[in-house]
Each structure stands twice: as C-alpha cells, then as structure tokens.
Short mmCIF file of C-alpha atoms and ligand atoms in Angstrom, two decimals:
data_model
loop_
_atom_site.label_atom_id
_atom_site.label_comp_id
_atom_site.label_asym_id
_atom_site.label_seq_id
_atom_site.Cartn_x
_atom_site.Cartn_y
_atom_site.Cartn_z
CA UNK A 1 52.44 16.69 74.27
CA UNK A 2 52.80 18.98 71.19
CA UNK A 3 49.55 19.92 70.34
CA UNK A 4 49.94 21.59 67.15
CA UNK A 5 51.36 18.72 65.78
CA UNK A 6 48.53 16.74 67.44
CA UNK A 7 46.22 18.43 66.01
CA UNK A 8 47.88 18.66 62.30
CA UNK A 9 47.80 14.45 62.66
CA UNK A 10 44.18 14.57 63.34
CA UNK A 11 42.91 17.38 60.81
CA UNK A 12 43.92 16.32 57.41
CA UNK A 13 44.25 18.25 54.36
CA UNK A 14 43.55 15.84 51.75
CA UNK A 15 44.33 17.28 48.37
CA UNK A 16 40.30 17.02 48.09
CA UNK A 17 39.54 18.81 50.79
CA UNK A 18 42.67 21.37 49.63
CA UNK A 19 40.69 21.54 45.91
CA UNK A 20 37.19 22.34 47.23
CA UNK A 21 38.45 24.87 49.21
CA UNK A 22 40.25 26.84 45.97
CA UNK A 23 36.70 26.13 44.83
CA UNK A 24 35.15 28.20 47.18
CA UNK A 25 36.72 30.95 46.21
CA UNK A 26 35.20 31.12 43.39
CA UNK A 27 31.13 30.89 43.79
CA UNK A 28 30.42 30.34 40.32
CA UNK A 29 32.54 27.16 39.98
CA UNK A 30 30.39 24.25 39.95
CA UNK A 31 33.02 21.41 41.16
CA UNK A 32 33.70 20.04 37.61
CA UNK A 33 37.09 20.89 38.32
CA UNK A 34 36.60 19.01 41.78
CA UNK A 35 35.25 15.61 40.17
CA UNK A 36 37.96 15.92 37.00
CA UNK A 37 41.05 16.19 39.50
CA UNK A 38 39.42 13.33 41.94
CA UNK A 39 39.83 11.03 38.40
CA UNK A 40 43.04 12.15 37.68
CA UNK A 41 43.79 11.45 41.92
CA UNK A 42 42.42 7.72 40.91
CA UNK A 43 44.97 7.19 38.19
CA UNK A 44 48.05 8.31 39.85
CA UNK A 45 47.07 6.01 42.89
CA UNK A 46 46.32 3.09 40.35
CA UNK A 47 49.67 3.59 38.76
CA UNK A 48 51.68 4.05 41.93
CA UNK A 49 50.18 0.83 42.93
CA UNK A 50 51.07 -0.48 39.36
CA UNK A 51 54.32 0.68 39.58
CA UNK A 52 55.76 -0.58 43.22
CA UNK A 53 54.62 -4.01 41.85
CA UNK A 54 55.99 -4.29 38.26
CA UNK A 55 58.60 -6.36 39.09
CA UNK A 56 56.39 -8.84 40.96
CA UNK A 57 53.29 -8.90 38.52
CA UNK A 58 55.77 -9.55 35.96
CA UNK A 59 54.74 -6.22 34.37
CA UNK A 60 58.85 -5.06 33.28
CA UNK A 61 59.98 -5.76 29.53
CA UNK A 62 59.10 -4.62 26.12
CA UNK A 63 54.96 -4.06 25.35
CA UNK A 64 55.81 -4.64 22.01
CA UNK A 65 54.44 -1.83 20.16
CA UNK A 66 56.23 1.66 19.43
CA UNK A 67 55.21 4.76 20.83
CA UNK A 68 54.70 7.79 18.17
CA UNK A 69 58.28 8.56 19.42
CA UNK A 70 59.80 6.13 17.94
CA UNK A 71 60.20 4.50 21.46
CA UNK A 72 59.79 1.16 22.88
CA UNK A 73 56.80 1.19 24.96
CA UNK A 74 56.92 -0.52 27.84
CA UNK A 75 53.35 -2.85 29.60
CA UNK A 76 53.57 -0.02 32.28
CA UNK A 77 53.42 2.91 29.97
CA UNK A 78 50.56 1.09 27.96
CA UNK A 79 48.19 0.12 31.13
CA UNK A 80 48.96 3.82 32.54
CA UNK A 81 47.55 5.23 29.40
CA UNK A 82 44.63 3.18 29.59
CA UNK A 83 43.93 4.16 33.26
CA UNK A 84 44.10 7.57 32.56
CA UNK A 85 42.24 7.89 29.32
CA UNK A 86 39.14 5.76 30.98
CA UNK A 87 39.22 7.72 34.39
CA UNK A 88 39.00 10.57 32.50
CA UNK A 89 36.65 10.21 29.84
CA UNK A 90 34.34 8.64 32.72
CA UNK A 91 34.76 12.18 34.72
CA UNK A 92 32.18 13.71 32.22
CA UNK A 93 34.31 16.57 32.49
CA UNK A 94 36.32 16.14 29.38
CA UNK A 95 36.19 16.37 25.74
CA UNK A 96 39.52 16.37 24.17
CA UNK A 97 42.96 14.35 25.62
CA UNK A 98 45.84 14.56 24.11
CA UNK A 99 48.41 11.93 25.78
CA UNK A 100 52.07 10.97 25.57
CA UNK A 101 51.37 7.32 24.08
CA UNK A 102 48.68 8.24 21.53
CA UNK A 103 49.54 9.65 18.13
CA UNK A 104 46.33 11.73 17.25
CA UNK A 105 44.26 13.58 19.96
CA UNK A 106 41.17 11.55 21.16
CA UNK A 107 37.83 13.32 21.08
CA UNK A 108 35.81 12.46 24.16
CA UNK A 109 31.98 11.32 22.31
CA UNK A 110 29.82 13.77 22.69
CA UNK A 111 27.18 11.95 25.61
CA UNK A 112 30.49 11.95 28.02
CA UNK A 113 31.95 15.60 27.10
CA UNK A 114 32.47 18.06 29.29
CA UNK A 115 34.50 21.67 29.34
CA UNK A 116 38.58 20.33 29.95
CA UNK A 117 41.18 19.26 27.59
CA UNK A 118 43.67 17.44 29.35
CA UNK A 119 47.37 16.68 28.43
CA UNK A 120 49.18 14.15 29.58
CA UNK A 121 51.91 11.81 29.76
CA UNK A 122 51.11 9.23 31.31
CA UNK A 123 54.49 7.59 32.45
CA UNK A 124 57.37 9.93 31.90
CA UNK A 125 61.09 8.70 32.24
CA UNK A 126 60.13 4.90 32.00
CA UNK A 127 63.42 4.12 30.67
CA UNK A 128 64.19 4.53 34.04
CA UNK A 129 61.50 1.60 35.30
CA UNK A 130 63.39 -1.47 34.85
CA UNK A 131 66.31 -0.02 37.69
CA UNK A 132 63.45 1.00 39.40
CA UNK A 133 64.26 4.62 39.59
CA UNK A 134 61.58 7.36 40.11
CA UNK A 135 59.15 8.03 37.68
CA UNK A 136 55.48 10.03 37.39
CA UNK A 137 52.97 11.50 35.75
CA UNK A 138 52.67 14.83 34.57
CA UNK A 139 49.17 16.56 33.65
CA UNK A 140 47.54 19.71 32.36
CA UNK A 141 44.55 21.45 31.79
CA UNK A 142 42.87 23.59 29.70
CA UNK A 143 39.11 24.94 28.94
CA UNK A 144 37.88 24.44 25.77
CA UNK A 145 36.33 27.37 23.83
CA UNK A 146 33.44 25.27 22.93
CA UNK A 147 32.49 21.73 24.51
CA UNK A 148 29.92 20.88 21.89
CA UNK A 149 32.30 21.19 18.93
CA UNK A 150 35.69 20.68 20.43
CA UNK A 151 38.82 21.54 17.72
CA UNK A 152 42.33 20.25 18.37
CA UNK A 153 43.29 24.43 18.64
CA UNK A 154 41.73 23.60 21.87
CA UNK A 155 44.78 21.74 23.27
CA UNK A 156 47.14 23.71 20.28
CA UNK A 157 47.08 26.76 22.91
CA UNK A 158 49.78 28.91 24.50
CA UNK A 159 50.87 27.63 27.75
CA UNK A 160 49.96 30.89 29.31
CA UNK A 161 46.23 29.60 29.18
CA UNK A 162 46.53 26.57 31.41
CA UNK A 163 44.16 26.60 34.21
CA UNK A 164 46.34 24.26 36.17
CA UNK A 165 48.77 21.75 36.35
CA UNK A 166 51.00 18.93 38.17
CA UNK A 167 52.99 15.76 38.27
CA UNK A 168 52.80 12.30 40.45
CA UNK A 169 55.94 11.41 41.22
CA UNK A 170 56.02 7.34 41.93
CA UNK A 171 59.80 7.36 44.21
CA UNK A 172 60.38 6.44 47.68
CA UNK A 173 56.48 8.14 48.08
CA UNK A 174 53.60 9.23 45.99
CA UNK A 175 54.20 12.30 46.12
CA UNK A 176 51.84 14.96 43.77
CA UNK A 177 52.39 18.16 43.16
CA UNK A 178 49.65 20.58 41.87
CA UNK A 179 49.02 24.07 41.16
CA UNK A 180 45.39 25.46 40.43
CA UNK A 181 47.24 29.06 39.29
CA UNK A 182 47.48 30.27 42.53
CA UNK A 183 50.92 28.80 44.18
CA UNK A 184 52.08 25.09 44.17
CA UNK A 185 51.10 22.63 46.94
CA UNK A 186 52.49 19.22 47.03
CA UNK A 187 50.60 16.45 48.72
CA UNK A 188 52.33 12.78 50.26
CA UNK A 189 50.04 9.11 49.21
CA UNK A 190 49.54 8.25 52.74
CA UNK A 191 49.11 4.09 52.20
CA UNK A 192 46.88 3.39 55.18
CA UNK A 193 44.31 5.98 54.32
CA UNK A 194 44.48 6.27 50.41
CA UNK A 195 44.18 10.25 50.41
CA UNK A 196 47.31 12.38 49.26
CA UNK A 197 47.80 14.52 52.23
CA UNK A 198 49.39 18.00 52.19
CA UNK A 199 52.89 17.77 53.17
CA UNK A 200 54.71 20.95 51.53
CA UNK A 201 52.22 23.36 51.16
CA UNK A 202 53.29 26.40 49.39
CA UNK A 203 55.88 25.27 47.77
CA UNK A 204 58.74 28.37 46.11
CA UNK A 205 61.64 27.33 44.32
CA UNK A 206 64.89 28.92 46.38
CA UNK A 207 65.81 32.40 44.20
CA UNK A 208 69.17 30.62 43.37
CA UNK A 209 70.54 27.40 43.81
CA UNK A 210 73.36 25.32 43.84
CA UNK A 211 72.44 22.12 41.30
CA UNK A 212 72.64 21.85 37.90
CA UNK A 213 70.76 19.41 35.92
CA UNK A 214 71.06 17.86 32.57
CA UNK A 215 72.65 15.21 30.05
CA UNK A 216 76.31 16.20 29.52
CA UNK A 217 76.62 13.64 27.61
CA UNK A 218 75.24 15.25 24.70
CA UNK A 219 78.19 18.47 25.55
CA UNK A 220 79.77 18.23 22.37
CA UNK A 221 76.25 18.65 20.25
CA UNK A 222 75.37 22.13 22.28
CA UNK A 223 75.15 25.74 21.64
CA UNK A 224 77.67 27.88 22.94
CA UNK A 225 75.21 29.75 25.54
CA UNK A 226 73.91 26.64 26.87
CA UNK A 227 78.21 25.18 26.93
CA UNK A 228 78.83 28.18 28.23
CA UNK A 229 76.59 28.41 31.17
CA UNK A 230 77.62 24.68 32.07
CA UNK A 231 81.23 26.00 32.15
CA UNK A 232 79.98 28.83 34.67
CA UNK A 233 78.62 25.98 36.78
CA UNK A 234 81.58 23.77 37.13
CA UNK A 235 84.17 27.08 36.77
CA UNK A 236 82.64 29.96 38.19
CA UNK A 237 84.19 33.00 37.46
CA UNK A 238 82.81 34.93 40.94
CA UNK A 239 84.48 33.12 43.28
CA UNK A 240 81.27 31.55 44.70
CA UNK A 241 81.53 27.48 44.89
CA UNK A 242 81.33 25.24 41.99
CA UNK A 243 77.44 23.82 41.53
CA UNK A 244 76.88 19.98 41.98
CA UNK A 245 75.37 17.79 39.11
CA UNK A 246 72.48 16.20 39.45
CA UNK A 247 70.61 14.15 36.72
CA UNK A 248 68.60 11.19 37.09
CA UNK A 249 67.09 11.37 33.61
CA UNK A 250 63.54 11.19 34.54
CA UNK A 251 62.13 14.32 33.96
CA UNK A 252 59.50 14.28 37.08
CA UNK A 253 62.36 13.33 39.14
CA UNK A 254 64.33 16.22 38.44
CA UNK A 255 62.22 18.50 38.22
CA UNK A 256 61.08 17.43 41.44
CA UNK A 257 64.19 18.19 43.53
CA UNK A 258 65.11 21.24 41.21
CA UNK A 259 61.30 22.86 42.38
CA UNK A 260 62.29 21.88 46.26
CA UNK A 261 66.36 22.36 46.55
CA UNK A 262 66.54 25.04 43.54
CA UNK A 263 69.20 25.05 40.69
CA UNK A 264 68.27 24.40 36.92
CA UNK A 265 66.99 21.54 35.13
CA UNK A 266 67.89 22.13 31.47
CA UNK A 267 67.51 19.80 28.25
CA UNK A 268 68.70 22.40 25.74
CA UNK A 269 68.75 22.17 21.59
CA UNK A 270 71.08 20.15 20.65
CA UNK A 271 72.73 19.39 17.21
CA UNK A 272 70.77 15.95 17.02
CA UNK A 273 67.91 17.31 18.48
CA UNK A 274 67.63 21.31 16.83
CA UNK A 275 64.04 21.55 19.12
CA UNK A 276 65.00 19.76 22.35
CA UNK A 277 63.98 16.32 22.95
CA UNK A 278 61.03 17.22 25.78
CA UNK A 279 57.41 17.43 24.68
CA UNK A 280 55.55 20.91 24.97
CA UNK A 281 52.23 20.36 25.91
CA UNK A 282 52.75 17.37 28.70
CA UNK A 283 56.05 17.87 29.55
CA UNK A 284 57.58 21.67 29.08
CA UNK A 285 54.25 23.34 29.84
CA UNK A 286 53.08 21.65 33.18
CA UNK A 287 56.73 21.92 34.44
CA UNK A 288 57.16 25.58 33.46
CA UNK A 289 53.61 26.42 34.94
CA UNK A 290 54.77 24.72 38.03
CA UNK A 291 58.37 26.77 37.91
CA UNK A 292 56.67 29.98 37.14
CA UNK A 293 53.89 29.61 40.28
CA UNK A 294 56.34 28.50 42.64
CA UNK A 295 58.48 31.62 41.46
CA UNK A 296 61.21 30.58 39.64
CA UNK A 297 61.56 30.89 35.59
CA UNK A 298 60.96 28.71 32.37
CA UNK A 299 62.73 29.53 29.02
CA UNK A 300 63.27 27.93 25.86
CA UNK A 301 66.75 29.58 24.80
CA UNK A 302 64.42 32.05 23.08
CA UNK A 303 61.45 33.20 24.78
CA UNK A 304 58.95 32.58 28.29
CA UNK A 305 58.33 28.89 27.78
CA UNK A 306 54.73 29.13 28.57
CA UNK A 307 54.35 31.76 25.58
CA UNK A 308 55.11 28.92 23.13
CA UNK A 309 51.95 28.34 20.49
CA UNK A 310 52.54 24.23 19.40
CA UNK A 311 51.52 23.40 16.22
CA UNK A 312 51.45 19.73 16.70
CA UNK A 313 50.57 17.68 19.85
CA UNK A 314 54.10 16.23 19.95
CA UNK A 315 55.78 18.82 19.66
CA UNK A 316 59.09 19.52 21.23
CA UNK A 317 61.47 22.27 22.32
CA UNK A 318 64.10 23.15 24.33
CA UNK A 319 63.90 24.14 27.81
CA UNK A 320 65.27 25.87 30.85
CA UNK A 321 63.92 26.01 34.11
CA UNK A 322 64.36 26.19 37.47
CA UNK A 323 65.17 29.08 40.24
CA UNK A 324 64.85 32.63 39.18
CA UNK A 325 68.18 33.71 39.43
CA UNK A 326 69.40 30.68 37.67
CA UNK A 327 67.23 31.14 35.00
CA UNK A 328 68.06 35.09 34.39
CA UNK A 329 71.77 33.96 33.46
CA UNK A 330 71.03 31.44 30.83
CA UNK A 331 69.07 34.03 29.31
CA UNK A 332 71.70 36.93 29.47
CA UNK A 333 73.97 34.23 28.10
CA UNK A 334 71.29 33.84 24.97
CA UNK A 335 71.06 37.61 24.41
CA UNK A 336 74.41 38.43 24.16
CA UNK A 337 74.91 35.75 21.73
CA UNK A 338 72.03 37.21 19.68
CA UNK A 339 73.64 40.62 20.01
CA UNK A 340 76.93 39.56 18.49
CA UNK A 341 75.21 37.97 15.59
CA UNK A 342 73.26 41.21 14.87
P1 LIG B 401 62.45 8.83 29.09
O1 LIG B 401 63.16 8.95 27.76
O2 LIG B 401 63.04 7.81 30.00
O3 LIG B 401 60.95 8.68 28.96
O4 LIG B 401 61.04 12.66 27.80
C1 LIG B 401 61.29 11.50 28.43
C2 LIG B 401 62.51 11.49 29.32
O5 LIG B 401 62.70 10.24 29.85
C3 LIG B 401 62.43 12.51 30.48
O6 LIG B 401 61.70 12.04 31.56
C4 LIG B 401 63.88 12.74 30.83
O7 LIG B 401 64.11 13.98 31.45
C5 LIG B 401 64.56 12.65 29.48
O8 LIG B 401 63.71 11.88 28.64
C6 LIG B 401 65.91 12.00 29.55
O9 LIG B 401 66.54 12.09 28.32
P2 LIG B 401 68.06 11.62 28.09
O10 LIG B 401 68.07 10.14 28.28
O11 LIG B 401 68.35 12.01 26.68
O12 LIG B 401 68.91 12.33 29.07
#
C-alpha cells in the first residue's frame, strides 16, 4: 500500500483550508479575505456548473444586448455576471466591482461595504462557448484606501498593488488557480465533494519554453519587434529547435498551459488595435500577477505590465507574458528598436 499517497487521499487541502492557513500568517487578518474568496469559490462552481450544461439548458446563442465592447453578449456571460456581482456584494467584504460586462464601476451601498475592490471578468473567451472550448474566469483584488467613501482611483491603481489574484478555468476540469502574493497554487473542482482541492501546488512557470502563443492572423498589422520575435520562433537563428504554436483564443486557456508548460502568450499592438485588444485591470493584470509570482515575466512592449496606471476601467494594452527567458527577448527586441529610433 503506498501510504503517502494514502494519506494525501484522506487529508485534503481544500483551497479553504489552503486560504486560512496564508491567514495565519498574518495575526492581524481578520478572515475578510477568507469569507470574500469563499464567494468568489461559489461563483466559479455556479458557473462551471452553468457552463458543462449550456448546451442542454438551452443556455448557447445571442443574449441580445451588447457588451461595452462592442460585443455580442452571450446568456452565459450575462448570468455569470450576475452570479458574481450578487456573491460578492453579499460577502460584506466589498465596496467597489468593476466587471467585464458592466460599463461603469458599481459601488457596493454603503450597509453591505466592506475593504476589497474586485475586478473581474466574468466569462473570458466566450466566443469560444458555442464549440465548447475552455473558458474561465479571471479575478483581482485590491484594498481600498477608504471603505466609507470609496473613489473609482480605488480600482484605477497600478497593478503592482494587487493583493491577489486568479482565474477558473471551466475545460476538461475546474481547475482554479490563485495567488495570495506569495507563489501560485492551483486547485482541481473535485465533483463528488464540491471543494477545489490542491492539485499543483507551487506552481513556477519553466525559465524557457518551447510554445508560442498568439493570433498570427493579425501578422501583417504588427510591429517589427513583436514580427520579429515570431520569426525567431519559427526560424531560430541558434540552432536550437523551432517553437510549436499554440493558440486556442481563450485567454484563460492559454494562459493556463503557458503558466504550466512555459513559452509566451502574447497579444501585441497591432495596427487595428494601437493598445492591444486585452483588458488591463481583469485580464492583463491578474495574468501578469500570476506570471510574475510563479516567476516568469509580464511586459507590455514598453514597460513591467503590472506598473501600468489605467485611466479607464476598460482599458486595454498590449501584452507579453510568459517564462522568464522568453520574456527577456521580446524585450531586448523592443529596446533595440527604440535605440535605432533615438
Ligand atoms: P473572446 O474575444 O472570445 O472573449 O478578450 C477576450 C478574448 O476572447 C480572450 O480570451 C482571448 O485571448 C482573445 O480575446 C482572443 O482574441 P482573438 O480572437 O483576436 O485572437
């Protein structure tokens, strides 16, 4: 009998137990952060549910309003938001959101605030639903300077100040993926229980990798750093192996795989899009947080992602992230192309 794999069946991290024991670190937390992740845990598990049985509830097709994107919004994306704005306003732990499918911030009333600001989006890549290819949820947090009189510079802030952040992928499992600033843990929906177990604890992005990640379709609209790095890929000039392409166009997805087999994920400036097409505050930040603490890189073609300063809840930039290695020749490719413009 192998006891040590006994005994790991029949002592179970739950991603609970995993949060109160960060707590404990920390004697002067009070478990707000404890109750505020256990609401977030309740909406990923209500969407995962939601999402393994859209094609049966006759939840697919068009919700029939448009997202502040400009993009068809589908019932899924709607009913996720909804799930995720109640469960946590109802924490008591919040006091401003600022979500994906909702075009202005939304002030928690003052009765139900508490001291987070949470960004979200609620259903990321759900173009992607109808073939049902992965999809998730990806979240972050922030303290706001002042609870009682919350300002929307309280979610406006430099990615550098998150406290923590994650993503719920909704694939083949539920798999989430967390970081409370000190590493990234990623925990497996186990079905017949209901608790996300720890299943890759510690996670750290490989120091180089052999994937490469993003649209090249869009090729012809690129910079030349960006084109040229993609030529390096395919065409490497060191002798060392071409690197395989992988892109399934959900962003959770591949960031997912990029975090566990290494590589980069990049969705650079383009010529149609001059700031990226990817959202900073619930899309570039959470992912670069996650990149950075599992010790690999984030960068926008210009700077550390995570020192970007948003000016609007939607906005968008660039972004490169992925393995260390990876990341520190993108940005020697960026320099020099500053240096010959100088
Ligand atoms: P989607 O449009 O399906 O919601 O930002 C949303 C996103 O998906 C990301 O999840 C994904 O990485 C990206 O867009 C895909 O964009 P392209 O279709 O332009 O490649």
């Amino acid at each position: 009998m192998d006891h040590a794999a006994e005994a790991q069946r029949t002592d179970l991290m739950t991603i609970t137990r995993h949060v109160l024991n960060e707590q404990s670190k920390h004697p002067e937390a009070h478990g707000d952060f404890t109750i505020l992740l256990n609401h977030i845990v309740l909406g990923c598990k209500f969407v995962c549910n939601a999402v393994q049985k859209a094609g049966l509830a006759k939840l697919l097709g068009l919700g029939g309003e448009t997202n502040v994107q400009g993009e068809a919004q589908k019932k899924l994306d709607v009913l996720s938001n909804e799930v995720f704005v109640k469960a946590l306003i109802s924490s008591g732990r919040t006091c401003i959101l600022a979500s994906e499918e909702n075009e202005e911030a939304i002030f928690v009333e003052p009765s139900k605030r508490g001291r987070y600001c949470v960004v979200f989006d609620p259903l990321d890549g759900s173009s992607n639903i109808d073939c049902g290819v992965s999809v998730g949820t990806i979240f972050g947090i922030y303290m706001a300077k002042d609870k009682t009189n919350p300002t929307l510079d309280d979610v406006l802030q430099s990615g550098k100040n998150m406290l923590a952040a994650g993503y719920c992928m909704y694939g083949s499992a539920c798999t989430l993926v967390l970081s409370t600033g000190n590493g990234v843990n990623g925990f497996t929906l186990d079905p017949s229980i209901g608790e996300f177990i720890l299943t890759h604890p510690d996670i750290k992005v490989p120091k180089k990798g052999k994937i490469y990640s993003t649209n090249e379709g869009n090729t012809k609209y690129w910079d030349e750093p960006t084109a040229k790095y993609v030529e390096k890929c395919k065409f490497p000039k060191d002798g060392s192996s071409p690197k395989s392409l992988r892109y399934i166009g959900s962003m959770v997805a591949d960031v997912h795989r990029t975090l566990l087999y290494g590589g980069i994920f990049l969705y650079p400036a383009d010529r149609k899009n001059p700031n990226g097409k990817l959202r900073v505050l619930y899309e570039v930040f959470p992912m670069s947080y996650l990149m950075e603490q599992a010790g690999g890189q984030a960068f926008t073609g210009k700077q550390q992602a995570l020192e970007l300063l948003p000016k609007k809840i939607h906005d968008q930039s660039p972004i490169f992230l992925g393995s260390y290695d990876d990341i520190e020749e993108i940005k020697s490719l960026y320099a020099a192309a500053e240096e010959t413009k100088a």
